[in-house]
PDB file of C-alpha atoms and ligand atoms in Angstrom:
ATOM      1  CA  UNK P   1      69.500 208.429 -15.130  1.00 80.00           C
ATOM      2  CA  UNK P   2      68.931 207.340 -11.593  1.00 89.00           C
ATOM      3  CA  UNK P   3      67.908 210.043  -9.149  1.00 95.00           C
ATOM      4  CA  UNK P   4      70.486 207.986  -6.068  1.00 98.00           C
ATOM      5  CA  UNK P   5      73.031 205.386  -5.326  1.00 98.00           C
ATOM      6  CA  UNK P   6      73.297 204.389  -1.708  1.00 98.00           C
ATOM      7  CA  UNK P   7      70.112 202.489  -0.532  1.00 98.00           C
ATOM      8  CA  UNK P   8      70.669 203.482   2.885  1.00 98.00           C
ATOM      9  CA  UNK P   9      68.682 200.741   4.158  1.00 98.00           C
ATOM     10  CA  UNK P  10      67.225 200.121   8.484  1.00 97.00           C
ATOM     11  CA  UNK P  11      66.775 196.644   9.249  1.00 95.00           C
ATOM     12  CA  UNK P  12      63.920 195.647  12.339  1.00 91.00           C
ATOM     13  CA  UNK P  13      60.806 196.581  11.801  1.00 95.00           C
ATOM     14  CA  UNK P  14      61.720 197.412   7.705  1.00 97.00           C
ATOM     15  CA  UNK P  15      62.817 194.362   6.675  1.00 98.00           C
ATOM     16  CA  UNK P  16      62.493 191.715   9.754  1.00 94.00           C
ATOM     17  CA  UNK P  17      59.590 191.836  11.474  1.00 93.00           C
ATOM     18  CA  UNK P  18      60.336 191.922  14.816  1.00 87.00           C
ATOM     19  CA  UNK P  19      57.198 191.676  16.972  1.00 88.00           C
ATOM     20  CA  UNK P  20      57.140 188.377  15.269  1.00 89.00           C
ATOM     21  CA  UNK P  21      59.924 187.303  16.323  1.00 87.00           C
ATOM     22  CA  UNK P  22      59.337 188.223  19.089  1.00 89.00           C
ATOM     23  CA  UNK P  23      56.489 187.013  19.882  1.00 94.00           C
ATOM     24  CA  UNK P  24      58.070 183.030  19.293  1.00 93.00           C
ATOM     25  CA  UNK P  25      59.961 183.181  21.418  1.00 91.00           C
ATOM     26  CA  UNK P  26      57.258 184.733  23.834  1.00 96.00           C
ATOM     27  CA  UNK P  27      55.324 181.932  23.431  1.00 97.00           C
ATOM     28  CA  UNK P  28      59.244 179.416  24.006  1.00 96.00           C
ATOM     29  CA  UNK P  29      59.404 181.118  28.104  1.00 96.00           C
ATOM     30  CA  UNK P  30      55.564 180.488  27.926  1.00 96.00           C
ATOM     31  CA  UNK P  31      56.077 176.622  27.229  1.00 96.00           C
ATOM     32  CA  UNK P  32      58.581 176.278  29.492  1.00 95.00           C
ATOM     33  CA  UNK P  33      56.025 177.978  32.898  1.00 94.00           C
ATOM     34  CA  UNK P  34      53.081 175.982  31.526  1.00 95.00           C
ATOM     35  CA  UNK P  35      50.666 179.279  30.750  1.00 95.00           C
ATOM     36  CA  UNK P  36      48.826 179.670  28.104  1.00 97.00           C
ATOM     37  CA  UNK P  37      48.755 181.905  24.780  1.00 97.00           C
ATOM     38  CA  UNK P  38      47.015 185.643  24.736  1.00 97.00           C
ATOM     39  CA  UNK P  39      46.887 188.039  22.708  1.00 97.00           C
ATOM     40  CA  UNK P  40      46.785 190.382  25.621  1.00 97.00           C
ATOM     41  CA  UNK P  41      49.921 188.413  27.770  1.00 97.00           C
ATOM     42  CA  UNK P  42      51.996 189.848  25.569  1.00 97.00           C
ATOM     43  CA  UNK P  43      51.357 192.635  24.232  1.00 97.00           C
ATOM     44  CA  UNK P  44      51.639 193.387  27.953  1.00 97.00           C
ATOM     45  CA  UNK P  45      54.739 191.315  27.177  1.00 97.00           C
ATOM     46  CA  UNK P  46      55.806 193.374  24.267  1.00 93.00           C
ATOM     47  CA  UNK P  47      55.024 197.317  26.142  1.00 94.00           C
ATOM     48  CA  UNK P  48      57.191 195.273  29.244  1.00 95.00           C
ATOM     49  CA  UNK P  49      59.882 194.966  27.324  1.00 89.00           C
ATOM     50  CA  UNK P  50      59.854 198.290  25.749  1.00 84.00           C
ATOM     51  CA  UNK P  51      60.329 199.538  28.833  1.00 87.00           C
ATOM     52  CA  UNK P  52      62.983 198.019  30.328  1.00 87.00           C
ATOM     53  CA  UNK P  53      65.402 198.849  27.451  1.00 78.00           C
ATOM     54  CA  UNK P  54      64.760 202.351  27.537  1.00 78.00           C
ATOM     55  CA  UNK P  55      64.511 201.973  31.452  1.00 82.00           C
ATOM     56  CA  UNK P  56      68.193 200.075  30.708  1.00 77.00           C
ATOM     57  CA  UNK P  57      69.644 202.710  29.060  1.00 70.00           C
ATOM     58  CA  UNK P  58      68.548 204.862  31.625  1.00 74.00           C
ATOM     59  CA  UNK P  59      70.294 203.901  34.706  1.00 78.00           C
ATOM     60  CA  UNK P  60      66.906 202.792  35.993  1.00 87.00           C
ATOM     61  CA  UNK P  61      67.813 198.736  36.551  1.00 88.00           C
ATOM     62  CA  UNK P  62      69.648 197.719  39.492  1.00 92.00           C
ATOM     63  CA  UNK P  63      72.320 195.083  38.940  1.00 92.00           C
ATOM     64  CA  UNK P  64      74.197 193.432  42.355  1.00 94.00           C
ATOM     65  CA  UNK P  65      77.521 193.336  42.823  1.00 94.00           C
ATOM     66  CA  UNK P  66      77.923 189.222  42.234  1.00 95.00           C
ATOM     67  CA  UNK P  67      77.127 190.684  38.260  1.00 93.00           C
ATOM     68  CA  UNK P  68      78.733 192.778  37.459  1.00 90.00           C
ATOM     69  CA  UNK P  69      82.017 190.467  38.144  1.00 91.00           C
ATOM     70  CA  UNK P  70      82.007 190.739  34.430  1.00 86.00           C
ATOM     71  CA  UNK P  71      79.939 191.680  31.531  1.00 78.00           C
ATOM     72  CA  UNK P  72      78.794 188.247  30.602  1.00 82.00           C
ATOM     73  CA  UNK P  73      77.490 187.949  34.376  1.00 89.00           C
ATOM     74  CA  UNK P  74      76.676 191.090  33.773  1.00 86.00           C
ATOM     75  CA  UNK P  75      74.265 190.659  30.060  1.00 81.00           C
ATOM     76  CA  UNK P  76      73.397 187.784  31.432  1.00 89.00           C
ATOM     77  CA  UNK P  77      71.449 189.271  35.171  1.00 93.00           C
ATOM     78  CA  UNK P  78      69.982 192.311  32.741  1.00 88.00           C
ATOM     79  CA  UNK P  79      67.679 190.595  29.634  1.00 88.00           C
ATOM     80  CA  UNK P  80      66.757 187.503  32.685  1.00 94.00           C
ATOM     81  CA  UNK P  81      65.388 189.957  35.267  1.00 95.00           C
ATOM     82  CA  UNK P  82      62.906 191.226  32.777  1.00 94.00           C
ATOM     83  CA  UNK P  83      61.245 187.893  33.337  1.00 96.00           C
ATOM     84  CA  UNK P  84      61.112 187.717  36.622  1.00 95.00           C
ATOM     85  CA  UNK P  85      59.007 190.954  36.349  1.00 95.00           C
ATOM     86  CA  UNK P  86      56.447 189.740  33.793  1.00 96.00           C
ATOM     87  CA  UNK P  87      55.946 186.436  36.784  1.00 94.00           C
ATOM     88  CA  UNK P  88      55.995 188.767  39.016  1.00 90.00           C
ATOM     89  CA  UNK P  89      57.781 186.668  41.632  1.00 78.00           C
ATOM     90  CA  UNK P  90      57.047 183.203  39.992  1.00 90.00           C
ATOM     91  CA  UNK P  91      59.904 182.226  39.064  1.00 94.00           C
ATOM     92  CA  UNK P  92      63.527 181.710  40.774  1.00 95.00           C
ATOM     93  CA  UNK P  93      66.985 183.872  38.941  1.00 94.00           C
ATOM     94  CA  UNK P  94      68.245 180.393  38.848  1.00 95.00           C
ATOM     95  CA  UNK P  95      65.100 180.113  36.839  1.00 96.00           C
ATOM     96  CA  UNK P  96      65.146 183.194  34.588  1.00 96.00           C
ATOM     97  CA  UNK P  97      68.284 182.310  33.400  1.00 96.00           C
ATOM     98  CA  UNK P  98      67.088 179.459  31.625  1.00 96.00           C
ATOM     99  CA  UNK P  99      64.447 180.624  30.077  1.00 96.00           C
ATOM    100  CA  UNK P 100      66.701 183.123  29.097  1.00 92.00           C
ATOM    101  CA  UNK P 101      68.506 180.904  26.611  1.00 91.00           C
ATOM    102  CA  UNK P 102      65.404 179.370  26.391  1.00 94.00           C
ATOM    103  CA  UNK P 103      64.394 183.233  24.444  1.00 91.00           C
ATOM    104  CA  UNK P 104      66.817 184.413  22.631  1.00 85.00           C
ATOM    105  CA  UNK P 105      67.286 180.584  21.067  1.00 84.00           C
ATOM    106  CA  UNK P 106      64.416 181.296  20.716  1.00 87.00           C
ATOM    107  CA  UNK P 107      64.644 184.620  18.295  1.00 82.00           C
ATOM    108  CA  UNK P 108      66.850 183.369  16.584  1.00 79.00           C
ATOM    109  CA  UNK P 109      64.609 179.736  15.396  1.00 85.00           C
ATOM    110  CA  UNK P 110      61.820 182.756  13.748  1.00 86.00           C
ATOM    111  CA  UNK P 111      63.122 185.503  11.390  1.00 92.00           C
ATOM    112  CA  UNK P 112      60.351 186.846   9.199  1.00 92.00           C
ATOM    113  CA  UNK P 113      60.848 188.941   6.701  1.00 96.00           C
ATOM    114  CA  UNK P 114      58.480 191.793   5.952  1.00 97.00           C
ATOM    115  CA  UNK P 115      56.573 191.405   3.056  1.00 96.00           C
ATOM    116  CA  UNK P 116      57.685 191.882  -0.173  1.00 97.00           C
ATOM    117  CA  UNK P 117      61.090 192.504   1.480  1.00 98.00           C
ATOM    118  CA  UNK P 118      62.684 190.339  -1.387  1.00 98.00           C
ATOM    119  CA  UNK P 119      61.720 190.546  -4.694  1.00 98.00           C
ATOM    120  CA  UNK P 120      61.894 195.011  -3.046  1.00 98.00           C
ATOM    121  CA  UNK P 121      66.101 193.672  -2.583  1.00 98.00           C
ATOM    122  CA  UNK P 122      65.899 191.937  -4.924  1.00 98.00           C
ATOM    123  CA  UNK P 123      65.163 194.125  -7.981  1.00 97.00           C
ATOM    124  CA  UNK P 124      67.198 196.749  -6.066  1.00 98.00           C
ATOM    125  CA  UNK P 125      70.487 194.959  -5.904  1.00 97.00           C
ATOM    126  CA  UNK P 126      71.335 195.429  -9.572  1.00 95.00           C
ATOM    127  CA  UNK P 127      70.774 199.621  -9.473  1.00 97.00           C
ATOM    128  CA  UNK P 128      72.204 200.361  -6.337  1.00 98.00           C
ATOM    129  CA  UNK P 129      74.629 199.069  -4.100  1.00 98.00           C
ATOM    130  CA  UNK P 130      73.014 198.602  -1.079  1.00 98.00           C
ATOM    131  CA  UNK P 131      73.584 199.656   3.066  1.00 98.00           C
ATOM    132  CA  UNK P 132      71.981 197.621   6.090  1.00 98.00           C
ATOM    133  CA  UNK P 133      72.096 200.598   8.814  1.00 97.00           C
ATOM    134  CA  UNK P 134      70.544 199.352  12.042  1.00 91.00           C
ATOM    135  CA  UNK P 135      71.060 200.791  15.746  1.00 83.00           C
ATOM    136  CA  UNK P 136      71.201 197.011  16.490  1.00 78.00           C
ATOM    137  CA  UNK P 137      73.947 194.502  16.918  1.00 73.00           C
ATOM    138  CA  UNK P 138      76.299 194.243  13.946  1.00 81.00           C
ATOM    139  CA  UNK P 139      76.027 189.908  15.589  1.00 77.00           C
ATOM    140  CA  UNK P 140      72.249 189.397  15.203  1.00 79.00           C
ATOM    141  CA  UNK P 141      72.524 191.372  11.365  1.00 89.00           C
ATOM    142  CA  UNK P 142      74.469 188.896   8.906  1.00 91.00           C
ATOM    143  CA  UNK P 143      72.570 185.945  11.217  1.00 87.00           C
ATOM    144  CA  UNK P 144      68.316 187.668  10.171  1.00 90.00           C
ATOM    145  CA  UNK P 145      69.525 188.736   6.502  1.00 95.00           C
ATOM    146  CA  UNK P 146      70.930 184.751   6.726  1.00 94.00           C
ATOM    147  CA  UNK P 147      67.435 183.523   7.882  1.00 93.00           C
ATOM    148  CA  UNK P 148      65.060 186.318   5.018  1.00 95.00           C
ATOM    149  CA  UNK P 149      67.645 185.299   1.921  1.00 97.00           C
ATOM    150  CA  UNK P 150      68.861 188.558   1.835  1.00 98.00           C
ATOM    151  CA  UNK P 151      72.280 189.242   2.850  1.00 98.00           C
ATOM    152  CA  UNK P 152      73.956 188.764  -0.587  1.00 98.00           C
ATOM    153  CA  UNK P 153      71.613 191.779  -1.645  1.00 98.00           C
ATOM    154  CA  UNK P 154      73.417 193.774   0.511  1.00 98.00           C
ATOM    155  CA  UNK P 155      77.384 195.603  -0.353  1.00 98.00           C
ATOM    156  CA  UNK P 156      77.800 197.057   2.812  1.00 98.00           C
ATOM    157  CA  UNK P 157      76.696 196.301   6.638  1.00 97.00           C
ATOM    158  CA  UNK P 158      76.880 199.415   9.116  1.00 96.00           C
ATOM    159  CA  UNK P 159      75.736 199.362  12.894  1.00 89.00           C
ATOM    160  CA  UNK P 160      76.118 202.343  15.613  1.00 84.00           C
ATOM    161  CA  UNK P 161      78.240 199.374  17.633  1.00 81.00           C
ATOM    162  CA  UNK P 162      80.732 199.971  14.836  1.00 87.00           C
ATOM    163  CA  UNK P 163      80.869 203.824  15.089  1.00 85.00           C
ATOM    164  CA  UNK P 164      84.376 205.675  17.099  1.00 84.00           C
ATOM    165  CA  UNK P 165      81.559 207.176  18.351  1.00 76.00           C
ATOM    166  CA  UNK P 166      79.373 204.940  19.537  1.00 73.00           C
ATOM    167  CA  UNK P 167      77.006 206.890  18.267  1.00 82.00           C
ATOM    168  CA  UNK P 168      73.304 205.857  16.236  1.00 85.00           C
ATOM    169  CA  UNK P 169      70.899 207.585  14.496  1.00 91.00           C
ATOM    170  CA  UNK P 170      69.395 209.474  13.992  1.00 92.00           C
ATOM    171  CA  UNK P 171      72.141 211.499  14.182  1.00 92.00           C
ATOM    172  CA  UNK P 172      74.806 213.956  12.774  1.00 95.00           C
ATOM    173  CA  UNK P 173      77.576 211.984  13.080  1.00 94.00           C
ATOM    174  CA  UNK P 174      75.918 208.509  12.369  1.00 94.00           C
ATOM    175  CA  UNK P 175      76.242 209.633   8.929  1.00 97.00           C
ATOM    176  CA  UNK P 176      80.028 211.542   8.097  1.00 96.00           C
ATOM    177  CA  UNK P 177      80.486 207.647  10.027  1.00 96.00           C
ATOM    178  CA  UNK P 178      78.902 206.279   7.952  1.00 97.00           C
ATOM    179  CA  UNK P 179      80.368 207.904   5.069  1.00 97.00           C
ATOM    180  CA  UNK P 180      83.677 207.063   6.520  1.00 97.00           C
ATOM    181  CA  UNK P 181      83.532 203.352   5.965  1.00 97.00           C
ATOM    182  CA  UNK P 182      82.073 204.133   3.099  1.00 98.00           C
ATOM    183  CA  UNK P 183      84.254 205.753   1.474  1.00 98.00           C
ATOM    184  CA  UNK P 184      81.749 208.256  -0.699  1.00 98.00           C
ATOM    185  CA  UNK P 185      80.223 211.955   0.901  1.00 97.00           C
ATOM    186  CA  UNK P 186      77.704 212.937  -1.521  1.00 97.00           C
ATOM    187  CA  UNK P 187      74.815 212.949   0.115  1.00 96.00           C
ATOM    188  CA  UNK P 188      72.477 213.422  -2.734  1.00 97.00           C
ATOM    189  CA  UNK P 189      73.174 210.697  -3.947  1.00 98.00           C
ATOM    190  CA  UNK P 190      72.360 208.899  -0.920  1.00 98.00           C
ATOM    191  CA  UNK P 191      68.343 207.352   0.906  1.00 98.00           C
ATOM    192  CA  UNK P 192      67.871 206.145   3.205  1.00 98.00           C
ATOM    193  CA  UNK P 193      64.209 203.614   4.035  1.00 98.00           C
ATOM    194  CA  UNK P 194      62.938 202.914   6.633  1.00 98.00           C
ATOM    195  CA  UNK P 195      60.359 202.465   9.418  1.00 97.00           C
ATOM    196  CA  UNK P 196      61.296 205.211  12.095  1.00 94.00           C
ATOM    197  CA  UNK P 197      60.156 208.838  12.386  1.00 95.00           C
ATOM    198  CA  UNK P 198      62.790 208.917  14.695  1.00 91.00           C
ATOM    199  CA  UNK P 199      65.318 207.842  13.949  1.00 93.00           C
ATOM    200  CA  UNK P 200      65.592 206.763  10.234  1.00 96.00           C
ATOM    201  CA  UNK P 201      63.720 210.024   8.979  1.00 98.00           C
ATOM    202  CA  UNK P 202      65.594 212.179  11.090  1.00 96.00           C
ATOM    203  CA  UNK P 203      68.299 210.876  10.364  1.00 96.00           C
ATOM    204  CA  UNK P 204      68.603 211.104   6.746  1.00 98.00           C
ATOM    205  CA  UNK P 205      66.704 214.778   7.448  1.00 98.00           C
ATOM    206  CA  UNK P 206      69.886 215.564   9.894  1.00 97.00           C
ATOM    207  CA  UNK P 207      71.978 214.925   7.596  1.00 97.00           C
ATOM    208  CA  UNK P 208      70.753 215.562   4.255  1.00 97.00           C
ATOM    209  CA  UNK P 209      70.062 213.023   3.216  1.00 98.00           C
ATOM    210  CA  UNK P 210      66.857 211.731   1.355  1.00 98.00           C
ATOM    211  CA  UNK P 211      63.906 209.663   3.689  1.00 98.00           C
ATOM    212  CA  UNK P 212      61.464 207.036   2.970  1.00 98.00           C
ATOM    213  CA  UNK P 213      59.117 206.047   5.084  1.00 98.00           C
ATOM    214  CA  UNK P 214      57.948 202.313   5.547  1.00 98.00           C
ATOM    215  CA  UNK P 215      54.557 203.032   7.112  1.00 98.00           C
ATOM    216  CA  UNK P 216      52.495 200.079   6.738  1.00 97.00           C
ATOM    217  CA  UNK P 217      50.270 200.959   9.296  1.00 95.00           C
ATOM    218  CA  UNK P 218      49.196 204.591   6.938  1.00 97.00           C
ATOM    219  CA  UNK P 219      49.700 206.208  10.557  1.00 97.00           C
ATOM    220  CA  UNK P 220      49.315 210.320   9.544  1.00 98.00           C
ATOM    221  CA  UNK P 221      52.803 211.571   9.399  1.00 98.00           C
ATOM    222  CA  UNK P 222      53.336 214.366  11.703  1.00 97.00           C
ATOM    223  CA  UNK P 223      54.528 217.899  11.060  1.00 97.00           C
ATOM    224  CA  UNK P 224      57.634 217.604  12.496  1.00 97.00           C
ATOM    225  CA  UNK P 225      59.273 215.295   9.877  1.00 98.00           C
ATOM    226  CA  UNK P 226      59.520 215.152   6.500  1.00 98.00           C
ATOM    227  CA  UNK P 227      60.566 212.138   4.905  1.00 98.00           C
ATOM    228  CA  UNK P 228      61.039 213.051   0.352  1.00 98.00           C
ATOM    229  CA  UNK P 229      58.701 209.924  -0.018  1.00 97.00           C
ATOM    230  CA  UNK P 230      56.101 207.049   2.448  1.00 98.00           C
ATOM    231  CA  UNK P 231      55.689 203.833   0.950  1.00 98.00           C
ATOM    232  CA  UNK P 232      52.728 201.435   3.163  1.00 98.00           C
ATOM    233  CA  UNK P 233      54.880 198.378   0.632  1.00 98.00           C
ATOM    234  CA  UNK P 234      58.279 197.365   0.212  1.00 98.00           C
ATOM    235  CA  UNK P 235      57.467 196.329  -3.240  1.00 98.00           C
ATOM    236  CA  UNK P 236      56.224 200.255  -4.008  1.00 98.00           C
ATOM    237  CA  UNK P 237      59.907 200.301  -4.514  1.00 97.00           C
ATOM    238  CA  UNK P 238      60.832 198.923  -7.378  1.00 96.00           C
ATOM    239  CA  UNK P 239      58.118 200.838  -8.873  1.00 96.00           C
ATOM    240  CA  UNK P 240      59.585 204.172  -7.766  1.00 95.00           C
ATOM    241  CA  UNK P 241      63.435 203.933  -7.871  1.00 95.00           C
TER     242      UNK P 241
HETATM  243 MG1   MG K   1      63.287 200.361  12.074  1.00 97.13          MG
END
């Protein structure tokens, strides 16, 4: 008899290769400013971008008053400032706005699936209810899944921006809201699959839901985390479930 009814999948870096998505957008930015691509440059951008959003979350990014008049203008400014920081004053704010359009467009152009995503989901969707559980924007989920031909495999999509209290994985409240959304409350018949120990595995531990750590780089498991199972390739799930 099968052990689970619902499989909860993380999206970014579990089903979609976020790094390749960002690399493509980065190349398009360089094309615009006429700079050659290097691995080193990309690494620098990736680190800067990651840190930038952490700083933004900690309210460390100052937005001039004139860009606070609408949500749209605010978001455009915040997004564009990253390119100015990266290119260290070599471009104007207006260039940064143009780059932002190019960058966002490029993020939608290339969506690379994680190896084995299609085969794994195709196998699982006949046996289980499949749910996307992400902290990313809901709006991005369907286009991404459609690009990798996997949208039809999912029964539900749930994102932190759909929660009433704006809660994210790994908070217990996120999973309460998820269960209300699904109208399904048997923790022991659910499995969460994800690449992040801090959000997916910790989330499962907080909610009393079994978890599967997707660990493609075969990193060592820190002692404070206890996933129910660990895989390094998605297709291992077809043998385990
Ligand atoms: Mg992830």
